[in-house]
Amino acid sequence: MPDRAIASLLNRLGKTTGRLNGWTQSRVCTFRNQHDIAVYKKDERSERGEYTSQETAAKLGLRPMTVLRMIRAGDLKAEQYCKGTPWIIRHEDIEQLDIQHHSGRSGHSPLSQSQDQQIQLFQ
């Protein structure tokens, strides 16, 4: 992820620096330099054959929530390196996926009804 996105993620997760400061793009950059962590390069994931859930959804013509459901159901292998980061899906795992099983609601039973549901009448 780019330094700015990493700073944003760390701040959302409530993580602070060693001096209890919030994260900024320059602080992430300094941390990378001090710990010999490679700089983010645009398109390096796609060169390795890895896609985010958003990219996978676009590639398959599905909605992002459908891809997330497939990941949660265990039908699509994906990795999330830490909470809040994008899901990473390998090209090989996309190739092995049975899209017909997940596209639309055709072939699925209708949503069940509950006795606890109440009908709202608006006048």
Tab-separated table of N, CA, C and O in Angstrom:
chain	number	residue	atom	x	y	z
A	1	MET	N	0.845	-1.176	0.000
A	1	MET	CA	0.000	0.000	0.000
A	1	MET	C	0.891	1.240	0.000
A	1	MET	O	1.988	1.222	0.559
A	2	PRO	N	0.423	2.320	-0.589
A	2	PRO	CA	1.174	3.576	-0.531
A	2	PRO	C	1.272	4.084	0.913
A	2	PRO	O	0.422	3.766	1.752
A	3	ASP	N	2.286	4.879	1.187
A	3	ASP	CA	2.521	5.378	2.543
A	3	ASP	C	1.317	6.118	3.116
A	3	ASP	O	0.973	5.953	4.275
A	4	ARG	N	0.653	6.916	2.299
A	4	ARG	CA	-0.507	7.677	2.775
A	4	ARG	C	-1.633	6.733	3.209
A	4	ARG	O	-2.271	6.935	4.242
A	5	ALA	N	-1.861	5.657	2.436
A	5	ALA	CA	-2.905	4.685	2.773
A	5	ALA	C	-2.543	3.925	4.047
A	5	ALA	O	-3.411	3.634	4.879
A	6	ILE	N	-1.269	3.611	4.222
A	6	ILE	CA	-0.820	2.920	5.436
A	6	ILE	C	-1.034	3.816	6.651
A	6	ILE	O	-1.525	3.376	7.688
A	7	ALA	N	-0.688	5.098	6.528
A	7	ALA	CA	-0.876	6.043	7.632
A	7	ALA	C	-2.353	6.128	8.004
A	7	ALA	O	-2.716	6.085	9.184
A	8	SER	N	-3.201	6.206	7.014
A	8	SER	CA	-4.640	6.276	7.253
A	8	SER	C	-5.145	5.022	7.959
A	8	SER	O	-5.912	5.106	8.924
A	9	LEU	N	-4.703	3.868	7.522
A	9	LEU	CA	-5.104	2.604	8.131
A	9	LEU	C	-4.644	2.518	9.584
A	9	LEU	O	-5.421	2.157	10.469
A	10	LEU	N	-3.395	2.861	9.843
A	10	LEU	CA	-2.870	2.801	11.209
A	10	LEU	C	-3.634	3.742	12.136
A	10	LEU	O	-3.924	3.392	13.283
A	11	ASN	N	-3.980	4.920	11.639
A	11	ASN	CA	-4.747	5.869	12.451
A	11	ASN	C	-6.152	5.353	12.735
A	11	ASN	O	-6.652	5.482	13.856
A	12	ARG	N	-6.804	4.743	11.721
A	12	ARG	CA	-8.148	4.175	11.931
A	12	ARG	C	-8.121	3.053	12.954
A	12	ARG	O	-9.064	2.874	13.718
A	13	LEU	N	-7.046	2.278	12.965
A	13	LEU	CA	-6.917	1.165	13.911
A	13	LEU	C	-6.484	1.630	15.298
A	13	LEU	O	-6.387	0.835	16.226
A	14	GLY	N	-6.187	2.934	15.437
A	14	GLY	CA	-5.797	3.476	16.738
A	14	GLY	C	-4.346	3.213	17.093
A	14	GLY	O	-3.969	3.335	18.262
A	15	LYS	N	-3.534	2.874	16.113
A	15	LYS	CA	-2.107	2.620	16.363
A	15	LYS	C	-1.354	3.937	16.357
A	15	LYS	O	-1.625	4.831	15.555
A	16	THR	N	-0.413	4.069	17.265
A	16	THR	CA	0.392	5.289	17.326
A	16	THR	C	1.862	4.941	17.132
A	16	THR	O	2.257	3.782	17.204
A	17	THR	N	2.663	5.972	16.928
A	17	THR	CA	4.107	5.786	16.803
A	17	THR	C	4.685	5.494	18.186
A	17	THR	O	3.962	5.531	19.192
A	18	GLY	N	5.964	5.244	18.246
A	18	GLY	CA	6.631	4.993	19.521
A	18	GLY	C	6.530	6.161	20.477
A	18	GLY	O	6.613	5.999	21.694
A	19	ARG	N	6.340	7.356	19.946
A	19	ARG	CA	6.203	8.556	20.779
A	19	ARG	C	4.744	8.973	20.944
A	19	ARG	O	4.453	10.125	21.267
A	20	LEU	N	3.841	8.039	20.670
A	20	LEU	CA	2.397	8.232	20.823
A	20	LEU	C	1.817	9.288	19.893
A	20	LEU	O	0.778	9.883	20.189
A	21	ASN	N	2.481	9.530	18.772
A	21	ASN	CA	1.954	10.438	17.757
A	21	ASN	C	1.099	9.658	16.771
A	21	ASN	O	1.250	8.444	16.630
A	22	GLY	N	0.241	10.358	16.053
A	22	GLY	CA	-0.496	9.741	14.963
A	22	GLY	C	0.433	9.530	13.777
A	22	GLY	O	1.537	10.086	13.712
A	23	TRP	N	-0.008	8.717	12.828
A	23	TRP	CA	0.808	8.414	11.659
A	23	TRP	C	0.541	9.404	10.544
A	23	TRP	O	-0.585	9.816	10.328
A	24	THR	N	1.596	9.787	9.839
A	24	THR	CA	1.503	10.615	8.647
A	24	THR	C	2.268	9.903	7.536
A	24	THR	O	3.007	8.945	7.789
A	25	GLN	N	2.109	10.383	6.327
A	25	GLN	CA	2.820	9.795	5.200
A	25	GLN	C	4.329	9.855	5.432
A	25	GLN	O	5.044	8.884	5.188
A	26	SER	N	4.829	10.962	5.942
A	26	SER	CA	6.276	11.094	6.148
A	26	SER	C	6.769	10.188	7.276
A	26	SER	O	7.881	9.657	7.205
A	27	ARG	N	5.956	9.965	8.302
A	27	ARG	CA	6.364	9.053	9.378
A	27	ARG	C	6.425	7.617	8.878
A	27	ARG	O	7.316	6.858	9.263
A	28	VAL	N	5.482	7.236	8.029
A	28	VAL	CA	5.529	5.884	7.446
A	28	VAL	C	6.766	5.755	6.573
A	28	VAL	O	7.471	4.739	6.619
A	29	CYS	N	7.061	6.785	5.783
A	29	CYS	CA	8.246	6.774	4.921
A	29	CYS	C	9.519	6.632	5.756
A	29	CYS	O	10.412	5.845	5.425
A	30	THR	N	9.611	7.371	6.843
A	30	THR	CA	10.770	7.278	7.734
A	30	THR	C	10.880	5.870	8.325
A	30	THR	O	11.966	5.291	8.375
A	31	PHE	N	9.766	5.307	8.752
A	31	PHE	CA	9.757	3.951	9.308
A	31	PHE	C	10.258	2.956	8.268
A	31	PHE	O	11.060	2.068	8.567
A	32	ARG	N	9.788	3.089	7.025
A	32	ARG	CA	10.255	2.204	5.951
A	32	ARG	C	11.777	2.287	5.790
A	32	ARG	O	12.449	1.271	5.663
A	33	ASN	N	12.281	3.509	5.752
A	33	ASN	CA	13.725	3.703	5.564
A	33	ASN	C	14.531	3.125	6.720
A	33	ASN	O	15.572	2.507	6.509
A	34	GLN	N	14.064	3.319	7.950
A	34	GLN	CA	14.792	2.829	9.116
A	34	GLN	C	14.806	1.308	9.204
A	34	GLN	O	15.707	0.725	9.786
A	35	HIS	N	13.787	0.662	8.637
A	35	HIS	CA	13.671	-0.791	8.746
A	35	HIS	C	13.877	-1.507	7.412
A	35	HIS	O	13.552	-2.691	7.284
A	36	ASP	N	14.454	-0.799	6.447
A	36	ASP	CA	14.755	-1.366	5.124
A	36	ASP	C	13.556	-2.071	4.492
A	36	ASP	O	13.664	-3.187	3.978
A	37	ILE	N	12.397	-1.434	4.539
A	37	ILE	CA	11.185	-1.959	3.914
A	37	ILE	C	11.062	-1.304	2.538
A	37	ILE	O	11.140	-0.086	2.418
A	38	ALA	N	10.848	-2.108	1.531
A	38	ALA	CA	10.784	-1.599	0.161
A	38	ALA	C	9.632	-0.612	-0.006
A	38	ALA	O	8.593	-0.738	0.619
A	39	VAL	N	9.844	0.340	-0.879
A	39	VAL	CA	8.838	1.350	-1.185
A	39	VAL	C	7.769	0.729	-2.073
A	39	VAL	O	8.054	-0.113	-2.920
A	40	TYR	N	6.535	1.142	-1.871
A	40	TYR	CA	5.421	0.660	-2.684
A	40	TYR	C	5.621	1.086	-4.135
A	40	TYR	O	5.951	2.228	-4.422
A	41	LYS	N	5.424	0.142	-5.035
A	41	LYS	CA	5.480	0.434	-6.466
A	41	LYS	C	4.108	0.158	-7.063
A	41	LYS	O	3.541	-0.913	-6.842
A	42	LYS	N	3.596	1.098	-7.803
A	42	LYS	CA	2.288	0.928	-8.437
A	42	LYS	C	2.313	-0.289	-9.361
A	42	LYS	O	3.295	-0.523	-10.053
A	43	ASP	N	1.273	-1.058	-9.334
A	43	ASP	CA	1.084	-2.243	-10.178
A	43	ASP	C	1.982	-3.427	-9.826
A	43	ASP	O	2.035	-4.396	-10.571
A	44	GLU	N	2.699	-3.374	-8.706
A	44	GLU	CA	3.545	-4.511	-8.361
A	44	GLU	C	2.724	-5.735	-7.989
A	44	GLU	O	3.125	-6.857	-8.255
A	45	ARG	N	1.553	-5.536	-7.384
A	45	ARG	CA	0.682	-6.673	-7.058
A	45	ARG	C	0.218	-7.377	-8.324
A	45	ARG	O	0.243	-8.593	-8.408
A	46	SER	N	-0.224	-6.610	-9.306
A	46	SER	CA	-0.715	-7.230	-10.536
A	46	SER	C	0.409	-7.939	-11.282
A	46	SER	O	0.172	-8.955	-11.941
A	47	GLU	N	1.629	-7.448	-11.175
A	47	GLU	CA	2.775	-8.131	-11.782
A	47	GLU	C	3.005	-9.491	-11.123
A	47	GLU	O	3.463	-10.431	-11.767
A	48	ARG	N	2.678	-9.593	-9.834
A	48	ARG	CA	2.810	-10.869	-9.117
A	48	ARG	C	1.571	-11.743	-9.294
A	48	ARG	O	1.524	-12.859	-8.779
A	49	GLY	N	0.563	-11.231	-9.981
A	49	GLY	CA	-0.675	-11.993	-10.174
A	49	GLY	C	-1.587	-11.949	-8.964
A	49	GLY	O	-2.295	-12.903	-8.682
A	50	GLU	N	-1.592	-10.826	-8.254
A	50	GLU	CA	-2.434	-10.649	-7.075
A	50	GLU	C	-3.389	-9.487	-7.315
A	50	GLU	O	-3.030	-8.494	-7.929
A	51	TYR	N	-4.622	-9.645	-6.810
A	51	TYR	CA	-5.641	-8.631	-7.005
A	51	TYR	C	-6.361	-8.378	-5.686
A	51	TYR	O	-6.485	-9.271	-4.864
A	52	THR	N	-6.880	-7.161	-5.518
A	52	THR	CA	-7.716	-6.860	-4.361
A	52	THR	C	-9.114	-7.408	-4.635
A	52	THR	O	-9.437	-7.785	-5.772
A	53	SER	N	-9.953	-7.412	-3.627
A	53	SER	CA	-11.324	-7.890	-3.826
A	53	SER	C	-12.065	-6.977	-4.803
A	53	SER	O	-12.875	-7.451	-5.602
A	54	GLN	N	-11.785	-5.682	-4.766
A	54	GLN	CA	-12.410	-4.739	-5.699
A	54	GLN	C	-11.988	-5.050	-7.137
A	54	GLN	O	-12.820	-5.070	-8.050
A	55	GLU	N	-10.697	-5.276	-7.332
A	55	GLU	CA	-10.187	-5.596	-8.668
A	55	GLU	C	-10.734	-6.937	-9.158
A	55	GLU	O	-11.057	-7.098	-10.331
A	56	THR	N	-10.851	-7.895	-8.238
A	56	THR	CA	-11.394	-9.212	-8.585
A	56	THR	C	-12.843	-9.088	-9.012
A	56	THR	O	-13.263	-9.694	-10.002
A	57	ALA	N	-13.607	-8.296	-8.283
A	57	ALA	CA	-15.017	-8.090	-8.636
A	57	ALA	C	-15.141	-7.491	-10.032
A	57	ALA	O	-15.950	-7.956	-10.838
A	58	ALA	N	-14.335	-6.494	-10.334
A	58	ALA	CA	-14.375	-5.867	-11.659
A	58	ALA	C	-13.970	-6.869	-12.745
A	58	ALA	O	-14.597	-6.934	-13.808
A	59	LYS	N	-12.961	-7.660	-12.459
A	59	LYS	CA	-12.459	-8.647	-13.419
A	59	LYS	C	-13.512	-9.714	-13.718
A	59	LYS	O	-13.641	-10.165	-14.848
A	60	LEU	N	-14.278	-10.116	-12.704
A	60	LEU	CA	-15.263	-11.177	-12.862
A	60	LEU	C	-16.658	-10.662	-13.217
A	60	LEU	O	-17.569	-11.450	-13.459
A	61	GLY	N	-16.835	-9.340	-13.196
A	61	GLY	CA	-18.146	-8.776	-13.486
A	61	GLY	C	-19.124	-8.989	-12.344
A	61	GLY	O	-20.331	-9.122	-12.563
A	62	LEU	N	-18.614	-9.038	-11.121
A	62	LEU	CA	-19.441	-9.231	-9.933
A	62	LEU	C	-19.402	-7.973	-9.084
A	62	LEU	O	-18.573	-7.095	-9.278
A	63	ARG	N	-20.267	-7.923	-8.112
A	63	ARG	CA	-20.234	-6.823	-7.152
A	63	ARG	C	-19.198	-7.142	-6.070
A	63	ARG	O	-18.993	-8.309	-5.731
A	64	PRO	N	-18.554	-6.120	-5.515
A	64	PRO	CA	-17.545	-6.358	-4.468
A	64	PRO	C	-18.089	-7.147	-3.278
A	64	PRO	O	-17.387	-7.984	-2.717
A	65	MET	N	-19.346	-6.929	-2.905
A	65	MET	CA	-19.919	-7.658	-1.775
A	65	MET	C	-20.045	-9.144	-2.088
A	65	MET	O	-19.877	-9.993	-1.198
A	66	THR	N	-20.314	-9.485	-3.340
A	66	THR	CA	-20.390	-10.888	-3.738
A	66	THR	C	-19.035	-11.556	-3.554
A	66	THR	O	-18.936	-12.673	-3.040
A	67	VAL	N	-17.971	-10.861	-3.943
A	67	VAL	CA	-16.616	-11.403	-3.770
A	67	VAL	C	-16.314	-11.572	-2.289
A	67	VAL	O	-15.763	-12.601	-1.872
A	68	LEU	N	-16.694	-10.609	-1.472
A	68	LEU	CA	-16.470	-10.709	-0.029
A	68	LEU	C	-17.224	-11.903	0.562
A	68	LEU	O	-16.696	-12.637	1.395
A	69	ARG	N	-18.446	-12.115	0.129
A	69	ARG	CA	-19.213	-13.275	0.602
A	69	ARG	C	-18.535	-14.579	0.197
A	69	ARG	O	-18.526	-15.544	0.961
A	70	MET	N	-17.995	-14.624	-1.010
A	70	MET	CA	-17.304	-15.822	-1.482
A	70	MET	C	-16.062	-16.093	-0.627
A	70	MET	O	-15.759	-17.246	-0.313
A	71	ILE	N	-15.373	-15.032	-0.234
A	71	ILE	CA	-14.190	-15.182	0.629
A	71	ILE	C	-14.624	-15.701	1.993
A	71	ILE	O	-14.048	-16.649	2.523
A	72	ARG	N	-15.650	-15.083	2.560
A	72	ARG	CA	-16.124	-15.490	3.891
A	72	ARG	C	-16.650	-16.910	3.909
A	72	ARG	O	-16.519	-17.620	4.900
A	73	ALA	N	-17.255	-17.349	2.793
A	73	ALA	CA	-17.800	-18.711	2.708
A	73	ALA	C	-16.695	-19.737	2.452
A	73	ALA	O	-16.943	-20.939	2.542
A	74	GLY	N	-15.486	-19.263	2.139
A	74	GLY	CA	-14.381	-20.180	1.868
A	74	GLY	C	-14.363	-20.681	0.432
A	74	GLY	O	-13.598	-21.583	0.096
A	75	ASP	N	-15.185	-20.093	-0.434
A	75	ASP	CA	-15.227	-20.507	-1.832
A	75	ASP	C	-14.133	-19.852	-2.663
A	75	ASP	O	-13.833	-20.309	-3.760
A	76	LEU	N	-13.564	-18.782	-2.164
A	76	LEU	CA	-12.496	-18.071	-2.856
A	76	LEU	C	-11.364	-17.837	-1.858
A	76	LEU	O	-11.571	-17.210	-0.818
A	77	LYS	N	-10.191	-18.355	-2.175
A	77	LYS	CA	-9.041	-18.165	-1.288
A	77	LYS	C	-8.581	-16.716	-1.359
A	77	LYS	O	-8.478	-16.141	-2.441
A	78	ALA	N	-8.305	-16.139	-0.207
A	78	ALA	CA	-7.815	-14.765	-0.136
A	78	ALA	C	-7.059	-14.594	1.169
A	78	ALA	O	-7.261	-15.339	2.122
A	79	GLU	N	-6.176	-13.614	1.191
A	79	GLU	CA	-5.404	-13.309	2.402
A	79	GLU	C	-5.619	-11.846	2.762
A	79	GLU	O	-5.688	-10.989	1.893
A	80	GLN	N	-5.701	-11.613	4.043
A	80	GLN	CA	-5.743	-10.245	4.562
A	80	GLN	C	-4.616	-10.171	5.582
A	80	GLN	O	-4.671	-10.820	6.614
A	81	TYR	N	-3.588	-9.393	5.278
A	81	TYR	CA	-2.368	-9.426	6.077
A	81	TYR	C	-2.553	-8.841	7.463
A	81	TYR	O	-1.862	-9.221	8.382
A	82	CYS	N	-3.465	-7.911	7.619
A	82	CYS	CA	-3.851	-7.449	8.947
A	82	CYS	C	-5.226	-6.799	8.832
A	82	CYS	O	-5.667	-6.442	7.743
A	83	LYS	N	-5.910	-6.693	9.953
A	83	LYS	CA	-7.266	-6.156	9.983
A	83	LYS	C	-7.315	-4.793	9.299
A	83	LYS	O	-6.488	-3.929	9.546
A	84	GLY	N	-8.295	-4.629	8.434
A	84	GLY	CA	-8.481	-3.348	7.764
A	84	GLY	C	-7.778	-3.209	6.433
A	84	GLY	O	-8.041	-2.275	5.685
A	85	THR	N	-6.870	-4.129	6.112
A	85	THR	CA	-6.183	-4.054	4.828
A	85	THR	C	-7.011	-4.762	3.761
A	85	THR	O	-7.876	-5.566	4.078
A	86	PRO	N	-6.734	-4.480	2.501
A	86	PRO	CA	-7.504	-5.125	1.441
A	86	PRO	C	-7.255	-6.637	1.397
A	86	PRO	O	-6.163	-7.109	1.726
A	87	TRP	N	-8.278	-7.385	1.004
A	87	TRP	CA	-8.110	-8.812	0.761
A	87	TRP	C	-7.294	-8.963	-0.518
A	87	TRP	O	-7.522	-8.258	-1.496
A	88	ILE	N	-6.338	-9.890	-0.509
A	88	ILE	CA	-5.499	-10.151	-1.675
A	88	ILE	C	-5.843	-11.533	-2.215
A	88	ILE	O	-5.828	-12.521	-1.485
A	89	ILE	N	-6.127	-11.591	-3.509
A	89	ILE	CA	-6.544	-12.828	-4.160
A	89	ILE	C	-5.578	-13.119	-5.304
A	89	ILE	O	-5.293	-12.239	-6.124
A	90	ARG	N	-5.073	-14.343	-5.340
A	90	ARG	CA	-4.136	-14.730	-6.393
A	90	ARG	C	-4.874	-15.076	-7.683
A	90	ARG	O	-5.989	-15.582	-7.664
A	91	HIS	N	-4.206	-14.824	-8.795
A	91	HIS	CA	-4.774	-15.097	-10.118
A	91	HIS	C	-5.183	-16.559	-10.253
A	91	HIS	O	-6.251	-16.862	-10.798
A	92	GLU	N	-4.372	-17.479	-9.738
A	92	GLU	CA	-4.672	-18.909	-9.840
A	92	GLU	C	-5.984	-19.246	-9.137
A	92	GLU	O	-6.739	-20.099	-9.592
A	93	ASP	N	-6.247	-18.591	-8.014
A	93	ASP	CA	-7.473	-18.853	-7.260
A	93	ASP	C	-8.700	-18.315	-7.988
A	93	ASP	O	-9.781	-18.892	-7.895
A	94	ILE	N	-8.527	-17.221	-8.723
A	94	ILE	CA	-9.622	-16.686	-9.525
A	94	ILE	C	-9.942	-17.644	-10.664
A	94	ILE	O	-11.099	-17.899	-10.979
A	95	GLU	N	-8.898	-18.204	-11.275
A	95	GLU	CA	-9.076	-19.133	-12.393
A	95	GLU	C	-9.853	-20.383	-11.982
A	95	GLU	O	-10.597	-20.932	-12.776
A	96	GLN	N	-9.678	-20.836	-10.756
A	96	GLN	CA	-10.305	-22.069	-10.289
A	96	GLN	C	-11.729	-21.862	-9.776
A	96	GLN	O	-12.417	-22.806	-9.446
A	97	LEU	N	-12.187	-20.639	-9.749
A	97	LEU	CA	-13.474	-20.301	-9.162
A	97	LEU	C	-14.633	-20.686	-10.071
A	97	LEU	O	-14.576	-20.510	-11.282
A	98	ASP	N	-15.712	-21.197	-9.491
A	98	ASP	CA	-16.942	-21.513	-10.216
A	98	ASP	C	-17.871	-20.313	-10.120
A	98	ASP	O	-18.620	-20.160	-9.168
A	99	ILE	N	-17.817	-19.450	-11.133
A	99	ILE	CA	-18.586	-18.200	-11.133
A	99	ILE	C	-20.082	-18.457	-11.173
A	99	ILE	O	-20.856	-17.772	-10.521
A	100	GLN	N	-20.536	-19.437	-11.935
A	100	GLN	CA	-21.968	-19.692	-12.093
A	100	GLN	C	-22.645	-19.919	-10.745
A	100	GLN	O	-23.795	-19.560	-10.548
A	101	HIS	N	-21.912	-20.511	-9.829
A	101	HIS	CA	-22.457	-20.807	-8.508
A	101	HIS	C	-22.786	-19.535	-7.729
A	101	HIS	O	-23.655	-19.526	-6.878
A	102	HIS	N	-22.074	-18.449	-8.032
A	102	HIS	CA	-22.193	-17.233	-7.228
A	102	HIS	C	-22.860	-16.062	-7.932
A	102	HIS	O	-23.167	-15.076	-7.298
A	103	SER	N	-23.061	-16.135	-9.229
A	103	SER	CA	-23.593	-14.968	-9.932
A	103	SER	C	-25.110	-14.903	-9.793
A	103	SER	O	-25.811	-15.833	-10.132
A	104	GLY	N	-25.590	-13.820	-9.246
A	104	GLY	CA	-27.023	-13.591	-9.083
A	104	GLY	C	-27.655	-14.531	-8.068
A	104	GLY	O	-26.993	-15.315	-7.425
A	105	ARG	N	-28.974	-14.449	-7.948
A	105	ARG	CA	-29.699	-15.316	-7.027
A	105	ARG	C	-30.434	-16.418	-7.763
A	105	ARG	O	-31.222	-17.140	-7.195
A	106	SER	N	-30.217	-16.533	-9.085
A	106	SER	CA	-30.941	-17.550	-9.841
A	106	SER	C	-30.573	-18.927	-9.331
A	106	SER	O	-29.421	-19.224	-9.065
A	107	GLY	N	-31.579	-19.763	-9.187
A	107	GLY	CA	-31.336	-21.111	-8.698
A	107	GLY	C	-31.350	-21.208	-7.191
A	107	GLY	O	-31.342	-22.290	-6.639
A	108	HIS	N	-31.364	-20.079	-6.497
A	108	HIS	CA	-31.389	-20.093	-5.038
A	108	HIS	C	-32.837	-20.053	-4.568
A	108	HIS	O	-33.708	-19.514	-5.222
A	109	SER	N	-33.069	-20.578	-3.409
A	109	SER	CA	-34.414	-20.515	-2.855
A	109	SER	C	-34.702	-19.091	-2.410
A	109	SER	O	-33.791	-18.333	-2.102
A	110	PRO	N	-35.980	-18.707	-2.348
A	110	PRO	CA	-36.310	-17.347	-1.922
A	110	PRO	C	-35.956	-17.132	-0.455
A	110	PRO	O	-35.791	-18.090	0.295
A	111	LEU	N	-35.834	-15.881	-0.083
A	111	LEU	CA	-35.534	-15.568	1.308
A	111	LEU	C	-36.656	-16.079	2.205
A	111	LEU	O	-37.833	-15.985	1.859
A	112	SER	N	-36.292	-16.611	3.336
A	112	SER	CA	-37.304	-17.152	4.240
A	112	SER	C	-38.036	-16.023	4.957
A	112	SER	O	-37.507	-14.940	5.140
A	113	GLN	N	-39.265	-16.307	5.368
A	113	GLN	CA	-40.040	-15.327	6.107
A	113	GLN	C	-40.046	-15.723	7.570
A	113	GLN	O	-40.006	-16.894	7.903
A	114	SER	N	-40.118	-14.728	8.424
A	114	SER	CA	-40.122	-14.959	9.856
A	114	SER	C	-41.456	-14.510	10.437
A	114	SER	O	-42.010	-13.490	10.027
A	115	GLN	N	-41.950	-15.245	11.411
A	115	GLN	CA	-43.187	-14.868	12.086
A	115	GLN	C	-43.006	-13.572	12.877
A	115	GLN	O	-43.962	-12.888	13.197
A	116	ASP	N	-41.754	-13.250	13.217
A	116	ASP	CA	-41.472	-12.052	14.006
A	116	ASP	C	-41.532	-10.773	13.171
A	116	ASP	O	-41.548	-9.676	13.717
A	117	GLN	N	-41.522	-10.914	11.848
A	117	GLN	CA	-41.564	-9.727	11.003
A	117	GLN	C	-42.962	-9.128	11.019
A	117	GLN	O	-43.959	-9.834	11.014
A	118	GLN	N	-42.983	-7.809	11.052
A	118	GLN	CA	-44.266	-7.108	11.066
A	118	GLN	C	-44.393	-6.287	9.802
A	118	GLN	O	-43.413	-5.779	9.277
A	119	ILE	N	-45.612	-6.171	9.321
A	119	ILE	CA	-45.868	-5.382	8.125
A	119	ILE	C	-46.135	-3.945	8.551
A	119	ILE	O	-46.933	-3.679	9.438
A	120	GLN	N	-45.433	-3.025	7.915
A	120	GLN	CA	-45.613	-1.611	8.201
A	120	GLN	C	-46.600	-1.035	7.186
A	120	GLN	O	-46.396	-1.168	5.984
A	121	LEU	N	-47.663	-0.454	7.658
A	121	LEU	CA	-48.640	0.190	6.779
A	121	LEU	C	-48.459	1.702	6.889
A	121	LEU	O	-48.500	2.271	7.973
A	122	PHE	N	-48.224	2.317	5.751
A	122	PHE	CA	-48.057	3.759	5.730
A	122	PHE	C	-49.289	4.389	5.086
A	122	PHE	O	-49.754	3.987	4.037
A	123	GLN	N	-49.860	5.371	5.737
A	123	GLN	CA	-51.064	6.029	5.200
A	123	GLN	C	-50.813	7.497	5.002
A	123	GLN	O	-50.135	8.147	5.632
